[in-house]
Coordinates of C-alpha atoms in Angstrom, one line a residue:
X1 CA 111.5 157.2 85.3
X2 CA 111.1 153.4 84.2
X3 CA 108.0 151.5 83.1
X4 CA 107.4 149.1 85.8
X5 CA 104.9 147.0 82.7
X6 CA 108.2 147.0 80.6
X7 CA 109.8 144.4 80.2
X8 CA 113.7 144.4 80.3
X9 CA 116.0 143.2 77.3
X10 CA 119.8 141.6 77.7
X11 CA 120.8 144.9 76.7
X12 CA 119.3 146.9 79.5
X13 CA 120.6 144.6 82.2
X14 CA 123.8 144.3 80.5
X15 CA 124.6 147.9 80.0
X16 CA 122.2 149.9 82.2
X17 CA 123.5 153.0 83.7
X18 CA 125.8 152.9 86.7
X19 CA 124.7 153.5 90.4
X20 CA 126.8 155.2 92.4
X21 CA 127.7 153.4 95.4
X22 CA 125.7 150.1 94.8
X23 CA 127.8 149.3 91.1
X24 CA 130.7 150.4 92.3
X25 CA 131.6 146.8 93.6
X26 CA 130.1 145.2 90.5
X27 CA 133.0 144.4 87.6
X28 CA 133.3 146.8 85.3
X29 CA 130.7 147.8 82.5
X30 CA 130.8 145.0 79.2
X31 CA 132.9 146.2 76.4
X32 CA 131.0 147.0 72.7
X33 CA 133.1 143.6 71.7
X34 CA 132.2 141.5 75.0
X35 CA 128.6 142.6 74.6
X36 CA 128.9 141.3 70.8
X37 CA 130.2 138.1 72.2
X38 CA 127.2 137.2 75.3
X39 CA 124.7 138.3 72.3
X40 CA 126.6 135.8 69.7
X41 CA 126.5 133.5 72.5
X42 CA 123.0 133.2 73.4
X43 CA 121.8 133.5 69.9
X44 CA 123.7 130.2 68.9
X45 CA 122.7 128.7 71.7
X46 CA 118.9 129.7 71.8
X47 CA 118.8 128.5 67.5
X48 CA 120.4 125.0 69.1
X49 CA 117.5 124.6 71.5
X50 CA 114.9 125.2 69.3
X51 CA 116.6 123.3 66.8
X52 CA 116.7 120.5 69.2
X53 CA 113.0 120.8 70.4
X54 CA 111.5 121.4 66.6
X55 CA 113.3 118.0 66.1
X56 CA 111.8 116.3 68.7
X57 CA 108.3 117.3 68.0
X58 CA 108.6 116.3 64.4
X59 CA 109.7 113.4 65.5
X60 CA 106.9 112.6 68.2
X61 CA 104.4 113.8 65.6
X62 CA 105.8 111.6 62.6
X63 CA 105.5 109.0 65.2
X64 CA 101.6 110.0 66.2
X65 CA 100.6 110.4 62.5
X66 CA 102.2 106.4 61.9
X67 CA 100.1 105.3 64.6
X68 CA 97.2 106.9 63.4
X69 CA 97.6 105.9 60.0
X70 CA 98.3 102.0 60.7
X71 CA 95.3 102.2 62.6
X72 CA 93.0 103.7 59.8
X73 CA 94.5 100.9 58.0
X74 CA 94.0 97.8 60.3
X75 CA 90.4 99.1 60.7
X76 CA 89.5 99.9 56.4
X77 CA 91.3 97.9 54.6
X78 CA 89.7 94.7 55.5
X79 CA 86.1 96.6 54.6
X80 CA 87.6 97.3 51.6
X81 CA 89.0 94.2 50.4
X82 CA 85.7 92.6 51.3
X83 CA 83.8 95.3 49.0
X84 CA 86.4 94.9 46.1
X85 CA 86.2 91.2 46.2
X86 CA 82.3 91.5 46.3
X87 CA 81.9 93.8 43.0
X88 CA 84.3 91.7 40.8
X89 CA 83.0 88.3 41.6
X90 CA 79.2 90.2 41.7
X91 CA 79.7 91.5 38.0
X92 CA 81.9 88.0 36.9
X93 CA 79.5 86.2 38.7

């Protein structure tokens, strides 16, 4: 009997056991080098996606953490010019 709270792999939909009468019209079962070749398949095409999506999100972060940083900037570095400028000409004076 099967765990209806599992849940199913390629492998178990690819090479599950036969019915009689309902499989029969189905192609035949995957060969051991066919099987080898959907799993090849999908693996190189799943490490492409996530390659593509990690990519993205790096990129939409670098972008986020620019923004933020220019902004720090825009808003400090005057403060901190004025304060620099202030202690030299305070202890030249």
């Amino acid at each position: 009997m099967t765990d209806p709270t599992r849940i199913p792999v390629l492998t178990d939909a690819v090479v599950r056991p036969r019915r009689p009468g309902i499989d029969d019209a189905d192609a035949s079962p995957l060969s051991e080098a066919e099987l080898a070749e959907l799993q090849t398949r999908i693996a190189a095409g799943s490490f492409a996606l996530v390659e593509q999506l990690l990519h993205n999100a790096f990129k939409e972060m670098e972008a986020t953490l620019f923004d933020e940083v220019i902004t720090r900037l825009r808003h400090e570095l005057p403060d901190l010019i004025d304060q620099v400028l202030r202690e030299h000409f305070d202890r030249h004076g």
